[in-house]
JSON list of C-alpha atoms in Angstrom, two decimals:
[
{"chain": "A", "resi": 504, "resn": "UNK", "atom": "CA", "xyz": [-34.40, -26.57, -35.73]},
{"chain": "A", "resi": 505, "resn": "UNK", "atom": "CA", "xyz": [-33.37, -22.78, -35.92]},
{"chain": "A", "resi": 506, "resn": "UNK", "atom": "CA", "xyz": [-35.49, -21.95, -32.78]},
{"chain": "A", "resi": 507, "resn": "UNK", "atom": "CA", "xyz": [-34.10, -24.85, -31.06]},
{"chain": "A", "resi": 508, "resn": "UNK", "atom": "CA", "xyz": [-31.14, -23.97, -31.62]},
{"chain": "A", "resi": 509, "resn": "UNK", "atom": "CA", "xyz": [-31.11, -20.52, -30.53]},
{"chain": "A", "resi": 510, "resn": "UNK", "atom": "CA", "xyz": [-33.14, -21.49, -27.05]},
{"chain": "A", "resi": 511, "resn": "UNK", "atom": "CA", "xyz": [-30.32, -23.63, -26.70]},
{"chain": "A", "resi": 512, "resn": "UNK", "atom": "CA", "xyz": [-27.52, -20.42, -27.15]},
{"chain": "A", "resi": 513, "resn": "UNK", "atom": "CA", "xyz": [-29.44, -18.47, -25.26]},
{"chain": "A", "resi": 514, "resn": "UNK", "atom": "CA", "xyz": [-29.72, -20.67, -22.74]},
{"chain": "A", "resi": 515, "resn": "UNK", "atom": "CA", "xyz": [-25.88, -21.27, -22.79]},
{"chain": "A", "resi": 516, "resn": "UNK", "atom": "CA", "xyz": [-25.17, -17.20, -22.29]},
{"chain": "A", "resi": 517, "resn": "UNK", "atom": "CA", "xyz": [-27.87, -17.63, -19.10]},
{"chain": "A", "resi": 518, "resn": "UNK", "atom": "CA", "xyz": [-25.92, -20.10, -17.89]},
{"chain": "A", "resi": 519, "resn": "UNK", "atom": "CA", "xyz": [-22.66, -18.34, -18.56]},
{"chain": "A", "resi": 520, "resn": "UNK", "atom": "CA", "xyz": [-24.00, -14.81, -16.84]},
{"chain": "A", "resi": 521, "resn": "UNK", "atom": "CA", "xyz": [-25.19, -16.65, -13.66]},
{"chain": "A", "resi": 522, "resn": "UNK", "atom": "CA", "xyz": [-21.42, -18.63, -13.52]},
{"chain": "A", "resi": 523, "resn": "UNK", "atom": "CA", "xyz": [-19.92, -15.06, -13.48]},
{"chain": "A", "resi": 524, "resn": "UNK", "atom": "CA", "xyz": [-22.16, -13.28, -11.31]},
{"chain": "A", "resi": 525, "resn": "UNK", "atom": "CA", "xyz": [-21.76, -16.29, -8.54]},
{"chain": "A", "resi": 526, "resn": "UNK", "atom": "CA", "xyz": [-17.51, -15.52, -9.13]},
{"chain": "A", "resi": 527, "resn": "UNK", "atom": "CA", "xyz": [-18.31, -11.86, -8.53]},
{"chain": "A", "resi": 528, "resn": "UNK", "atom": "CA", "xyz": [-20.31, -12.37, -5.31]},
{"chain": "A", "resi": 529, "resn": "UNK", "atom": "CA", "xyz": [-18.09, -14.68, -3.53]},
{"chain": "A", "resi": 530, "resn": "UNK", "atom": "CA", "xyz": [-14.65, -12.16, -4.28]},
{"chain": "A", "resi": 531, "resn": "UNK", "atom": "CA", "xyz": [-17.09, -9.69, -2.59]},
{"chain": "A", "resi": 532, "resn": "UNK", "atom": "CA", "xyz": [-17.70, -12.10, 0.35]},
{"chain": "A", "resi": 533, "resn": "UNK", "atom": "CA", "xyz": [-14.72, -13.26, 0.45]},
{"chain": "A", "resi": 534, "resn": "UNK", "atom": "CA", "xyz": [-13.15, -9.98, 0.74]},
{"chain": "A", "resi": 535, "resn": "UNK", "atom": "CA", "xyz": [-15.69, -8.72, 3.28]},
{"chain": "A", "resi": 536, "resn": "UNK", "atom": "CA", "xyz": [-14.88, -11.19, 5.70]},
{"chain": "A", "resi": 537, "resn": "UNK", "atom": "CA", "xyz": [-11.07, -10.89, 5.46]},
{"chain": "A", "resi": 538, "resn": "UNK", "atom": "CA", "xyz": [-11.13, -7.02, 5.50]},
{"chain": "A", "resi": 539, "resn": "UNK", "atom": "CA", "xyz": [-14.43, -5.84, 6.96]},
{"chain": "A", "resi": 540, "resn": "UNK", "atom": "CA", "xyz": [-17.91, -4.57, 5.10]},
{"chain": "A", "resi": 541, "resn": "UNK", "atom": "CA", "xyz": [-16.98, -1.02, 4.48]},
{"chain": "A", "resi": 542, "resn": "UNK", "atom": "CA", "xyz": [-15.10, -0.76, 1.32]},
{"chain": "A", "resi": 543, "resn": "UNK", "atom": "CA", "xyz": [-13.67, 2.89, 2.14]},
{"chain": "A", "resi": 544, "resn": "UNK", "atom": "CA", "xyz": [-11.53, 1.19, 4.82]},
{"chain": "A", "resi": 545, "resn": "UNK", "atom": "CA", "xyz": [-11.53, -2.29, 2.69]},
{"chain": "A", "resi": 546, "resn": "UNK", "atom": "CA", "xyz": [-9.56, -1.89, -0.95]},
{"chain": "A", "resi": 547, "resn": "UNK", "atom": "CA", "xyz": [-10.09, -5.62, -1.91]},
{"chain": "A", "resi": 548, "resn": "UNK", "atom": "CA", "xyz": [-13.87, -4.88, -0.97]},
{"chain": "A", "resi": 549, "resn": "UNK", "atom": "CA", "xyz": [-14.14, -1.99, -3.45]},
{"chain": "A", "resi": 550, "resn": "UNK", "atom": "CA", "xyz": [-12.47, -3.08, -6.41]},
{"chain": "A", "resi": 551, "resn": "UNK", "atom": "CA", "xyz": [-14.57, -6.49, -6.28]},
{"chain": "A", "resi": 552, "resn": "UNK", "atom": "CA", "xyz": [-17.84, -4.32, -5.99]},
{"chain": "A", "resi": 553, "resn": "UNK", "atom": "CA", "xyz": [-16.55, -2.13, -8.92]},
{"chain": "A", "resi": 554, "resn": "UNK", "atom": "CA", "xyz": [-15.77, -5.04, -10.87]},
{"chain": "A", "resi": 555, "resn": "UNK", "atom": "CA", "xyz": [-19.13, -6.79, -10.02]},
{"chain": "A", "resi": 556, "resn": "UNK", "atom": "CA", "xyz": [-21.27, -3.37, -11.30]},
{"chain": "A", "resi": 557, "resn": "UNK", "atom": "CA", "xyz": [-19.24, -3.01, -14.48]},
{"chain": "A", "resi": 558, "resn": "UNK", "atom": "CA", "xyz": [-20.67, -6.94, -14.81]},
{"chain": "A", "resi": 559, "resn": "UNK", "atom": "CA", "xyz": [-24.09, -5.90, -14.34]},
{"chain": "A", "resi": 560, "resn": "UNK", "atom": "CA", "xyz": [-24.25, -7.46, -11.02]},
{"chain": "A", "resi": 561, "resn": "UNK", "atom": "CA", "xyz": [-27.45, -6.28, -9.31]},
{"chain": "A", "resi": 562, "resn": "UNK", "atom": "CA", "xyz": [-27.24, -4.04, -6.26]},
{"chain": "A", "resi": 563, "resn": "UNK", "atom": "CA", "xyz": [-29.22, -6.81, -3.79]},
{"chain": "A", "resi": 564, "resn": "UNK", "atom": "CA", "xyz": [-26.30, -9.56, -4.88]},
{"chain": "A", "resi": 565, "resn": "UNK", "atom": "CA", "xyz": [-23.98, -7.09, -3.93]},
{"chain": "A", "resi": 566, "resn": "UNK", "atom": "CA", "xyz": [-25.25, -6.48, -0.68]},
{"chain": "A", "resi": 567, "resn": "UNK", "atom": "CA", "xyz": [-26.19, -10.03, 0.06]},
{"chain": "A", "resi": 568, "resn": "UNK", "atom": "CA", "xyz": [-22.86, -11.16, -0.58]},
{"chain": "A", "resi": 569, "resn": "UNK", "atom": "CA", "xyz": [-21.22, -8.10, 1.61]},
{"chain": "A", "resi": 570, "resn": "UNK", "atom": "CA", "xyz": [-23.86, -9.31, 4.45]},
{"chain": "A", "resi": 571, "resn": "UNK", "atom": "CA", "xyz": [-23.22, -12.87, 4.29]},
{"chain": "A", "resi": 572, "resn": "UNK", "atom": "CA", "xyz": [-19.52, -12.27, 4.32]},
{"chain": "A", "resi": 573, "resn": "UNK", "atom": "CA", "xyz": [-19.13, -10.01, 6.99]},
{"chain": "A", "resi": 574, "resn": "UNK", "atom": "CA", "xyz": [-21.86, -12.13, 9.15]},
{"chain": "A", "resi": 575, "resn": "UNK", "atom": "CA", "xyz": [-24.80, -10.07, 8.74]},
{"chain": "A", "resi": 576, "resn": "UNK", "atom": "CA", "xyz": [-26.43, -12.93, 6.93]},
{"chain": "A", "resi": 577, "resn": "UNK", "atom": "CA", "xyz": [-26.31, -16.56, 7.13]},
{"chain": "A", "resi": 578, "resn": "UNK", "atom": "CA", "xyz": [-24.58, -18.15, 4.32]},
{"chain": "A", "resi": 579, "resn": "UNK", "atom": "CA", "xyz": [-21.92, -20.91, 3.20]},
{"chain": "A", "resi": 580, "resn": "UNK", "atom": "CA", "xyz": [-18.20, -20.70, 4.17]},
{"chain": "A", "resi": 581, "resn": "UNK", "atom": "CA", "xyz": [-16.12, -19.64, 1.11]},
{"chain": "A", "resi": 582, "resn": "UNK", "atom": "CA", "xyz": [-12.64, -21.11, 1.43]},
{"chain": "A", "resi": 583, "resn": "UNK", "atom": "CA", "xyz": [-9.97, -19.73, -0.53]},
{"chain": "A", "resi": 584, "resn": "UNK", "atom": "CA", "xyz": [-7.70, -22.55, -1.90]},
{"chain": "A", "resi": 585, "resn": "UNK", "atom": "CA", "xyz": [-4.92, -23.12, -4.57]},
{"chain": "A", "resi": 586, "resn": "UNK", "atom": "CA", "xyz": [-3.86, -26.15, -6.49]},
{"chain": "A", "resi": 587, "resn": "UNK", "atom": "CA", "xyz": [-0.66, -26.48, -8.32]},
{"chain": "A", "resi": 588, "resn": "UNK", "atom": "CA", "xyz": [0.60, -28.53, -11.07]},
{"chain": "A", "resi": 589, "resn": "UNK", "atom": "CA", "xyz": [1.54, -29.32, -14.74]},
{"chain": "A", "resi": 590, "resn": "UNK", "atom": "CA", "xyz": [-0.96, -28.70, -17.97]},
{"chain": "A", "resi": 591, "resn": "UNK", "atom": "CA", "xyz": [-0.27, -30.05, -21.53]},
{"chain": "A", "resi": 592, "resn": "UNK", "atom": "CA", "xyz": [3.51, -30.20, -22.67]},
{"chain": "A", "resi": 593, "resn": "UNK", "atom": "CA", "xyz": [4.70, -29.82, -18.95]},
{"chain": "A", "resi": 594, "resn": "UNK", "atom": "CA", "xyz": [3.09, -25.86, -18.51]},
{"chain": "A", "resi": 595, "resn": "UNK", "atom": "CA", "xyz": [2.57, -25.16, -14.94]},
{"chain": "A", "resi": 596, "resn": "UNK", "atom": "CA", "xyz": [-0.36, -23.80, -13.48]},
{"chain": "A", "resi": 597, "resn": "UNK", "atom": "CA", "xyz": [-1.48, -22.14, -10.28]},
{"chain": "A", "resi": 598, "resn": "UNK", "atom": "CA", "xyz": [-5.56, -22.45, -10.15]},
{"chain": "A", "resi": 599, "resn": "UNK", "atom": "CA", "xyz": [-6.91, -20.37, -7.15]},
{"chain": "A", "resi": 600, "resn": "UNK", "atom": "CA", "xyz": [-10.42, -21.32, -6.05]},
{"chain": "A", "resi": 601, "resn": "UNK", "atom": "CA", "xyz": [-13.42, -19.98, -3.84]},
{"chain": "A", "resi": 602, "resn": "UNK", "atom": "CA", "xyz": [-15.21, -22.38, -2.92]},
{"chain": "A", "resi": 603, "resn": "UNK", "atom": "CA", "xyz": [-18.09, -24.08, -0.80]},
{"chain": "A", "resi": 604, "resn": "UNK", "atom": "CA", "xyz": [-17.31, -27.87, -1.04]},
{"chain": "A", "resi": 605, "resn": "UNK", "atom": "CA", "xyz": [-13.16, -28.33, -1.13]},
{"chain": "A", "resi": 606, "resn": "UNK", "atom": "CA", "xyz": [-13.76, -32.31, -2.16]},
{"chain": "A", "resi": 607, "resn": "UNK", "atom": "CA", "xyz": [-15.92, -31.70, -5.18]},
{"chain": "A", "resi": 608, "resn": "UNK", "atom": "CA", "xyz": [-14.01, -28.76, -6.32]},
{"chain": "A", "resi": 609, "resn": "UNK", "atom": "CA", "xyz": [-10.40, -30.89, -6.12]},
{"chain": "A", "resi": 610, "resn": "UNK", "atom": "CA", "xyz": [-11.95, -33.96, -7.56]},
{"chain": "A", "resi": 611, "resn": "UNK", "atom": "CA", "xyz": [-13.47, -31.80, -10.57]},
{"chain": "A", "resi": 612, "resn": "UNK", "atom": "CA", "xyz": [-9.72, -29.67, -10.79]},
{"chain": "A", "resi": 613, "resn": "UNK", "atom": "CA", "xyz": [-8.29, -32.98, -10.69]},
{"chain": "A", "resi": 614, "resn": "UNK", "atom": "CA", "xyz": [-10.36, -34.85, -13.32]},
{"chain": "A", "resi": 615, "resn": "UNK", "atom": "CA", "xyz": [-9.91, -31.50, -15.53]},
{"chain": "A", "resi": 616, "resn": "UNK", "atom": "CA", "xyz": [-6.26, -31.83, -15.36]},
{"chain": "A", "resi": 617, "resn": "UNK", "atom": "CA", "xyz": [-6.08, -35.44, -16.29]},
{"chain": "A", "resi": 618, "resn": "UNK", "atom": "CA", "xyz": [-8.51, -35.16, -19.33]},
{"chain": "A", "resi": 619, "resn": "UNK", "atom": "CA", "xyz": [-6.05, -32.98, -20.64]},
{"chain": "A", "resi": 620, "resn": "UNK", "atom": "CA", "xyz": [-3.12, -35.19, -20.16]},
{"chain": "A", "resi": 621, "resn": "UNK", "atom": "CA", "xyz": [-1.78, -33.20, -17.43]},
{"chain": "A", "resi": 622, "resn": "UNK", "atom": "CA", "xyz": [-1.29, -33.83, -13.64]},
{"chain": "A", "resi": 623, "resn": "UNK", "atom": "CA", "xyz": [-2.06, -31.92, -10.27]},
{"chain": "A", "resi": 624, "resn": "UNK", "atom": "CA", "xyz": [0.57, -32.35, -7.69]},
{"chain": "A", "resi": 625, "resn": "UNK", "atom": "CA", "xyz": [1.22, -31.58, -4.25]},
{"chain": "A", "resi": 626, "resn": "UNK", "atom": "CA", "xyz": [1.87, -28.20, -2.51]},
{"chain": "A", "resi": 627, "resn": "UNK", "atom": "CA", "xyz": [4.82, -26.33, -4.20]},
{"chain": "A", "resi": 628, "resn": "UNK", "atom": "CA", "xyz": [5.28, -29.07, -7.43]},
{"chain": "A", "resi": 629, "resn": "UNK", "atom": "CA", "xyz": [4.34, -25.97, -9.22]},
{"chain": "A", "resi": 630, "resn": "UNK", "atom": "CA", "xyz": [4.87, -22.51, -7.02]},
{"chain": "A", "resi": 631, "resn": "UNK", "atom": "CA", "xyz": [8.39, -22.30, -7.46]},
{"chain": "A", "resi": 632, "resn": "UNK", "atom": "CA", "xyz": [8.11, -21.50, -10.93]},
{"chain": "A", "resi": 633, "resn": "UNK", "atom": "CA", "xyz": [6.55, -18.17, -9.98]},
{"chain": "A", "resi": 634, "resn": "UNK", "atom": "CA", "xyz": [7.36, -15.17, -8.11]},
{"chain": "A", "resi": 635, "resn": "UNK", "atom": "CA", "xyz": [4.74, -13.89, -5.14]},
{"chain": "A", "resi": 636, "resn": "UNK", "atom": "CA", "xyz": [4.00, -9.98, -6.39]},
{"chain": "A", "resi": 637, "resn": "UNK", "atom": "CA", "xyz": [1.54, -7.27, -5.71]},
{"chain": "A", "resi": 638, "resn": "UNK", "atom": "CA", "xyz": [-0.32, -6.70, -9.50]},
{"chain": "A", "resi": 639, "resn": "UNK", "atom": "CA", "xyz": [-1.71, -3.73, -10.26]},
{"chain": "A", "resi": 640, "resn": "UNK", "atom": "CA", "xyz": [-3.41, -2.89, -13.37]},
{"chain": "A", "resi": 641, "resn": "UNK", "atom": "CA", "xyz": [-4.63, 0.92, -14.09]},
{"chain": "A", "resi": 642, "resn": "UNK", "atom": "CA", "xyz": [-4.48, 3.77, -16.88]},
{"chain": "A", "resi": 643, "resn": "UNK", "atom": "CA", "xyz": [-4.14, 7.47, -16.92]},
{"chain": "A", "resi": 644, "resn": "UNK", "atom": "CA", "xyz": [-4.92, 10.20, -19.42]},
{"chain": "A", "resi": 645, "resn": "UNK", "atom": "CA", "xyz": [-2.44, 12.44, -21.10]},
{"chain": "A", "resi": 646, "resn": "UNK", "atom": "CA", "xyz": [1.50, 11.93, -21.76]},
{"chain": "A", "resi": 647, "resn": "UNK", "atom": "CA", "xyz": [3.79, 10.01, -19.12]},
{"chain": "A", "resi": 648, "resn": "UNK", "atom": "CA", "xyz": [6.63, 7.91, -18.72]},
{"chain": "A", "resi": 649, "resn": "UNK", "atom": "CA", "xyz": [5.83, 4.56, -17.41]},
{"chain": "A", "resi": 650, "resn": "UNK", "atom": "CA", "xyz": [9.03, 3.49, -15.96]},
{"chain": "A", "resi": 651, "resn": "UNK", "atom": "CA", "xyz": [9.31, 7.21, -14.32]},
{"chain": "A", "resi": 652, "resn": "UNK", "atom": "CA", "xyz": [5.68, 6.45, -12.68]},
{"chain": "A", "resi": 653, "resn": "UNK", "atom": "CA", "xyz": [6.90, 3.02, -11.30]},
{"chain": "A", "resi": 654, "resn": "UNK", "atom": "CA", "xyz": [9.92, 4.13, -9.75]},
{"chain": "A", "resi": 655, "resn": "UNK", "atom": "CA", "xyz": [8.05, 7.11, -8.11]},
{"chain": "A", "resi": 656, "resn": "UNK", "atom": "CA", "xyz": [5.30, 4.94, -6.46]},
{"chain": "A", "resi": 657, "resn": "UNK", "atom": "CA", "xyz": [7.65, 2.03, -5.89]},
{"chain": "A", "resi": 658, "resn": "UNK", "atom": "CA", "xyz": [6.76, -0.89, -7.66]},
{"chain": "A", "resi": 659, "resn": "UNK", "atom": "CA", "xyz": [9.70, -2.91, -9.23]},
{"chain": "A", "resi": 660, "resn": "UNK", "atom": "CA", "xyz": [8.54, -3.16, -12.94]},
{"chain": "A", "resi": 661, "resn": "UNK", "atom": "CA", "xyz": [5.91, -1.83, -15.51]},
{"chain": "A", "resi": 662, "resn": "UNK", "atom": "CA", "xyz": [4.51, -3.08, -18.90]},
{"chain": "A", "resi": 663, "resn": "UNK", "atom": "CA", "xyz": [1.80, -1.92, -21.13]},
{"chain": "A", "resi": 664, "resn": "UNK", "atom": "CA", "xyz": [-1.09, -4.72, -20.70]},
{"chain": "A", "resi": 665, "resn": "UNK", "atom": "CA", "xyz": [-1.31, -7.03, -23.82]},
{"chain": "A", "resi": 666, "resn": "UNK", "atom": "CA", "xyz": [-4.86, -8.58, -22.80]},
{"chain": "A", "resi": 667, "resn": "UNK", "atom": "CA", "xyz": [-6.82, -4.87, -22.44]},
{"chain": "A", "resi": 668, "resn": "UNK", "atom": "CA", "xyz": [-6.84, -1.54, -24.28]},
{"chain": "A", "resi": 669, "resn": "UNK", "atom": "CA", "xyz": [-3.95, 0.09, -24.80]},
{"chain": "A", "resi": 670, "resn": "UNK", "atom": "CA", "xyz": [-3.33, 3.12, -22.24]},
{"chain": "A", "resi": 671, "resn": "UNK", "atom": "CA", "xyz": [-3.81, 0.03, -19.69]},
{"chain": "A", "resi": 672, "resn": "UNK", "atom": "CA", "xyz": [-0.51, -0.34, -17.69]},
{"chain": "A", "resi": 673, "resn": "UNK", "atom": "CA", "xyz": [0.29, -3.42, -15.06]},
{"chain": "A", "resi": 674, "resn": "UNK", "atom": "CA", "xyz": [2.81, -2.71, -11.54]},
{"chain": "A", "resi": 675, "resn": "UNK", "atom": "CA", "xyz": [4.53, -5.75, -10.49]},
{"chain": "A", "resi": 676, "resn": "UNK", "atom": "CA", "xyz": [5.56, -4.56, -6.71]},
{"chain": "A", "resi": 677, "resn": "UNK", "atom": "CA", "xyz": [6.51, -6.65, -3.63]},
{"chain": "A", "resi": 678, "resn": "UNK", "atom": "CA", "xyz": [3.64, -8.01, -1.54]},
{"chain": "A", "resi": 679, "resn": "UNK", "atom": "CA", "xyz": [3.87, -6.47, 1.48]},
{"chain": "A", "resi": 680, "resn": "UNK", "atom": "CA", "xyz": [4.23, -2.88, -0.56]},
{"chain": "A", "resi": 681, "resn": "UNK", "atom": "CA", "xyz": [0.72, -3.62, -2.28]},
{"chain": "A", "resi": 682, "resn": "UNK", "atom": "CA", "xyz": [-1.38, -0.90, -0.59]},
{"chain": "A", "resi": 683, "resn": "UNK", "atom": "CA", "xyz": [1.17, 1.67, -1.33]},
{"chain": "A", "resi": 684, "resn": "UNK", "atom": "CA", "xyz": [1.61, 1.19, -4.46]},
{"chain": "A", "resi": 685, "resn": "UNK", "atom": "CA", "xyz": [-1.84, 1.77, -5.04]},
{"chain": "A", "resi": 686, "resn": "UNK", "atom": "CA", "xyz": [-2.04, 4.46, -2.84]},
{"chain": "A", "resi": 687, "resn": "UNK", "atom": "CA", "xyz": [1.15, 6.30, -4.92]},
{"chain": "A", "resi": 688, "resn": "UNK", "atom": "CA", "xyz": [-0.70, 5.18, -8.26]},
{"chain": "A", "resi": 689, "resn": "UNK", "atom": "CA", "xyz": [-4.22, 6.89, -7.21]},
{"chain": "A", "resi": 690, "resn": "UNK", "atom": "CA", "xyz": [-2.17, 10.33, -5.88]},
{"chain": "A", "resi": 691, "resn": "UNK", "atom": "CA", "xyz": [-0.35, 10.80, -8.78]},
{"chain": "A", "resi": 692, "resn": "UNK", "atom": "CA", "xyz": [-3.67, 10.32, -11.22]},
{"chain": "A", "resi": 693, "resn": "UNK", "atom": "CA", "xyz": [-3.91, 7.22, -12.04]},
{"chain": "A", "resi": 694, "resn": "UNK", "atom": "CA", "xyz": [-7.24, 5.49, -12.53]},
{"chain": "A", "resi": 695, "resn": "UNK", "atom": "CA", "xyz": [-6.65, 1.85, -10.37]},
{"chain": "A", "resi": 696, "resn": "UNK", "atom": "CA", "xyz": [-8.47, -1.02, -12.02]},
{"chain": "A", "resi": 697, "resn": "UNK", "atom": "CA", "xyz": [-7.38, -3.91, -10.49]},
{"chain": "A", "resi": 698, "resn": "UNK", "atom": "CA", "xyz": [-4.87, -4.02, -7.17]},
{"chain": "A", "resi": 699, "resn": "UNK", "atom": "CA", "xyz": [-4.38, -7.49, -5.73]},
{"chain": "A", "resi": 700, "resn": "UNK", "atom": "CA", "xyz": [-1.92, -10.10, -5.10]},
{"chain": "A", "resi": 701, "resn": "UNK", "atom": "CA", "xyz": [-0.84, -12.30, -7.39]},
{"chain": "A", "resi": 702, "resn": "UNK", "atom": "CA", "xyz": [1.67, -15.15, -9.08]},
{"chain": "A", "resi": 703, "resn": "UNK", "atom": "CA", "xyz": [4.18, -14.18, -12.01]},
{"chain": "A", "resi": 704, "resn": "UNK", "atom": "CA", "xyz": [5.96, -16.93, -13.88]},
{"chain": "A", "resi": 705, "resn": "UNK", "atom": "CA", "xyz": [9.88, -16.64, -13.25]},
{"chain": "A", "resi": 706, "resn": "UNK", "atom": "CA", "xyz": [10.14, -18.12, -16.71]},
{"chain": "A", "resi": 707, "resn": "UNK", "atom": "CA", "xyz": [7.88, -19.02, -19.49]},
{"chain": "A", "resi": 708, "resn": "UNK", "atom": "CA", "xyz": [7.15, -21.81, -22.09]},
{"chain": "A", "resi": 709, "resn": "UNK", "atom": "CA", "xyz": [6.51, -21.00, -25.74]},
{"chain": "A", "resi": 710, "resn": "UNK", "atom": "CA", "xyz": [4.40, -23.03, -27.52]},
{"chain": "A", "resi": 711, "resn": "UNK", "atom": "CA", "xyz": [3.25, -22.89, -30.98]},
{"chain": "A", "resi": 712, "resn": "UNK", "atom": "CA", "xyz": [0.53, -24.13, -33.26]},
{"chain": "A", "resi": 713, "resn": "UNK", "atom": "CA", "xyz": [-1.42, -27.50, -31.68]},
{"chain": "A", "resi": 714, "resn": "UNK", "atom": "CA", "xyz": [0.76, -27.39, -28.55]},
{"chain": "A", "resi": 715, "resn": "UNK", "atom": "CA", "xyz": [-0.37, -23.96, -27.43]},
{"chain": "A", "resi": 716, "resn": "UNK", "atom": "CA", "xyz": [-3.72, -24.45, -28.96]},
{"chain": "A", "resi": 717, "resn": "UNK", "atom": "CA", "xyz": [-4.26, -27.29, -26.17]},
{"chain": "A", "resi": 718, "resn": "UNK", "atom": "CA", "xyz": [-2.89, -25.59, -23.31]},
{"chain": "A", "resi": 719, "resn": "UNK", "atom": "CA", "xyz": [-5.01, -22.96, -23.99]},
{"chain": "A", "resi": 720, "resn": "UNK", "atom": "CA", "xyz": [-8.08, -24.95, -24.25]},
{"chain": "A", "resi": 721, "resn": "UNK", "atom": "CA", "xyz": [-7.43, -26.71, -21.05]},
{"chain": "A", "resi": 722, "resn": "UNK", "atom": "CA", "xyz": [-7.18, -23.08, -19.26]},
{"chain": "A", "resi": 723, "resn": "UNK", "atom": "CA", "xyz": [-10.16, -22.16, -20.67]},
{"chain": "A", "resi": 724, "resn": "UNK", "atom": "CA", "xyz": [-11.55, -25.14, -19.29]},
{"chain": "A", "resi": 725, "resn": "UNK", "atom": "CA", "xyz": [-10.43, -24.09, -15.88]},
{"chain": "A", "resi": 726, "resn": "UNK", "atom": "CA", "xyz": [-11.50, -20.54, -16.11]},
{"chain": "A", "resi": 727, "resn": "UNK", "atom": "CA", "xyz": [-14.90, -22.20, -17.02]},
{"chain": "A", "resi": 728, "resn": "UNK", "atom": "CA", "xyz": [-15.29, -23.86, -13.91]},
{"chain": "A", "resi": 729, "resn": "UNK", "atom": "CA", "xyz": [-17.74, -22.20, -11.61]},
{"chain": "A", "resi": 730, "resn": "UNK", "atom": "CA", "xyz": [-15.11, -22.25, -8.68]},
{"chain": "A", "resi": 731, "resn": "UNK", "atom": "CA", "xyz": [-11.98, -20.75, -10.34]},
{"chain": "A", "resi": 732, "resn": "UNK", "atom": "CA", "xyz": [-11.08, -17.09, -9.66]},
{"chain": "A", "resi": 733, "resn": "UNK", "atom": "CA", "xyz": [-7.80, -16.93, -10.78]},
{"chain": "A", "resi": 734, "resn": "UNK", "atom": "CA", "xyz": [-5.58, -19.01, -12.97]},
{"chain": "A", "resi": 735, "resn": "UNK", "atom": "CA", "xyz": [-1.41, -17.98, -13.77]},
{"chain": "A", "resi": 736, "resn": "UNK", "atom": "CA", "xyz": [0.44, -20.45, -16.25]},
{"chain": "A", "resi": 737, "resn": "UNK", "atom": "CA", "xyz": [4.35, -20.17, -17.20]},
{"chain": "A", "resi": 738, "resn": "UNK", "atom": "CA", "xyz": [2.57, -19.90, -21.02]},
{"chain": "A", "resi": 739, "resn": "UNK", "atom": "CA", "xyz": [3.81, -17.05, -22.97]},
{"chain": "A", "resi": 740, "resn": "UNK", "atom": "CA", "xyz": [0.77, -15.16, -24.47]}
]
């Protein structure tokens, strides 16, 4: 029974590892055909092949995916699509997809959302509860003020990231000012992990105990889902 059941975890982390690797490769598709193969003229493009290496993604995934994106290679259409609506005890939730087949992935977001006694709604039930921002997360050595390094690149707000280690900072900018902001952030040192755009609840719900216990398995649940890249929830952490 003990070997079973270890064939049967190891067999679970496969599976896990090959669900992540497919995420990485179709951000690095995905980003090759919106902003071209060469990622020293294509931002998105680099920080999703960074991100993909620091996964152990091999170098021939990486390239296949860069190939079929930029239409070097046959391959499936990834579509880039968002569904909005309201988790367990009325959080809302923004799930952004990549995907290959848009009816099984919003049957399967669907049937996820009901199981946890929640609902998906139309277009905009959900996205007024967040603000459209640039994100940028990134660290830098030595001694600093944050706010002083927002101001000075031109992002509206700064705060020490709770989920990561602890000389890990997060931008909030406008959109449009995205590319600048990480342009300001690299000149004056700073080591750029993660630049993209992204959704930032205007307000958030705090939950306690079982109540935040099940919206937090249902977003797991999401983040599970082969499909999902990115998920934002008016939860407080």
């Amino acid at each position: 029974m003990g070997a079973q059941w270890k064939h049967q975890v190891r067999s679970e982390n496969s599976a896990k590892k090959g669900a992540a690797i497919t995420k990485f490769a179709r951000e690095i598709q995905v980003a090759a055909r919106m902003g071209g193969a060469d990622p020293a003229f294509n931002s998105r493009l680099r920080l999703a092949i960074d991100a993909a290496k620091k996964a152990s993604c091999s170098s021939d995934t990486i390239d296949r995916a860069i190939k079929k994106g930029s239409g070097q290679l046959e391959g499936q259409s990834i579509d880039e699509l968002m569904y909005e609506g309201y988790g367990p005890h009325g959080v809302g939730v923004i799930v952004e997809v990549q995907t290959d087949n848009k009816n099984r992935t919003a049957s399967e977001v669907r049937l996820m959302f009901k199981t946890h006694e929640g609902a998906l709604g139309e277009t905009n039930s959900v996205a007024w509860m967040f603000d459209r921002v640039s994100m940028l997360e990134g660290s830098k050595p030595g001694s600093f003020d944050p706010e002083e390094e927002a101001i000075e690149v031109g992002a509206n707000e700064v705060e020490k990231d709770s989920g990561s280690q602890s000389d890990h900072y997060v931008f909030y900018a406008n959109p449009e000012d995205l590319d600048m902001v990480r342009k300001g952030l690299e000149g004056r040192g700073w080591k750029v992990h993660s630049a993209e755009l992204s959704y930032k609840a205007k307000n958030k719900t705090s939950l306690t105990g079982e109540q935040k216990a099940a919206v937090v398995a249902f977003l797991q649940e999401l983040n599970d889902h082969e499909d999902t890249h990115k998920i934002h929830a008016t939860l407080v952490d």
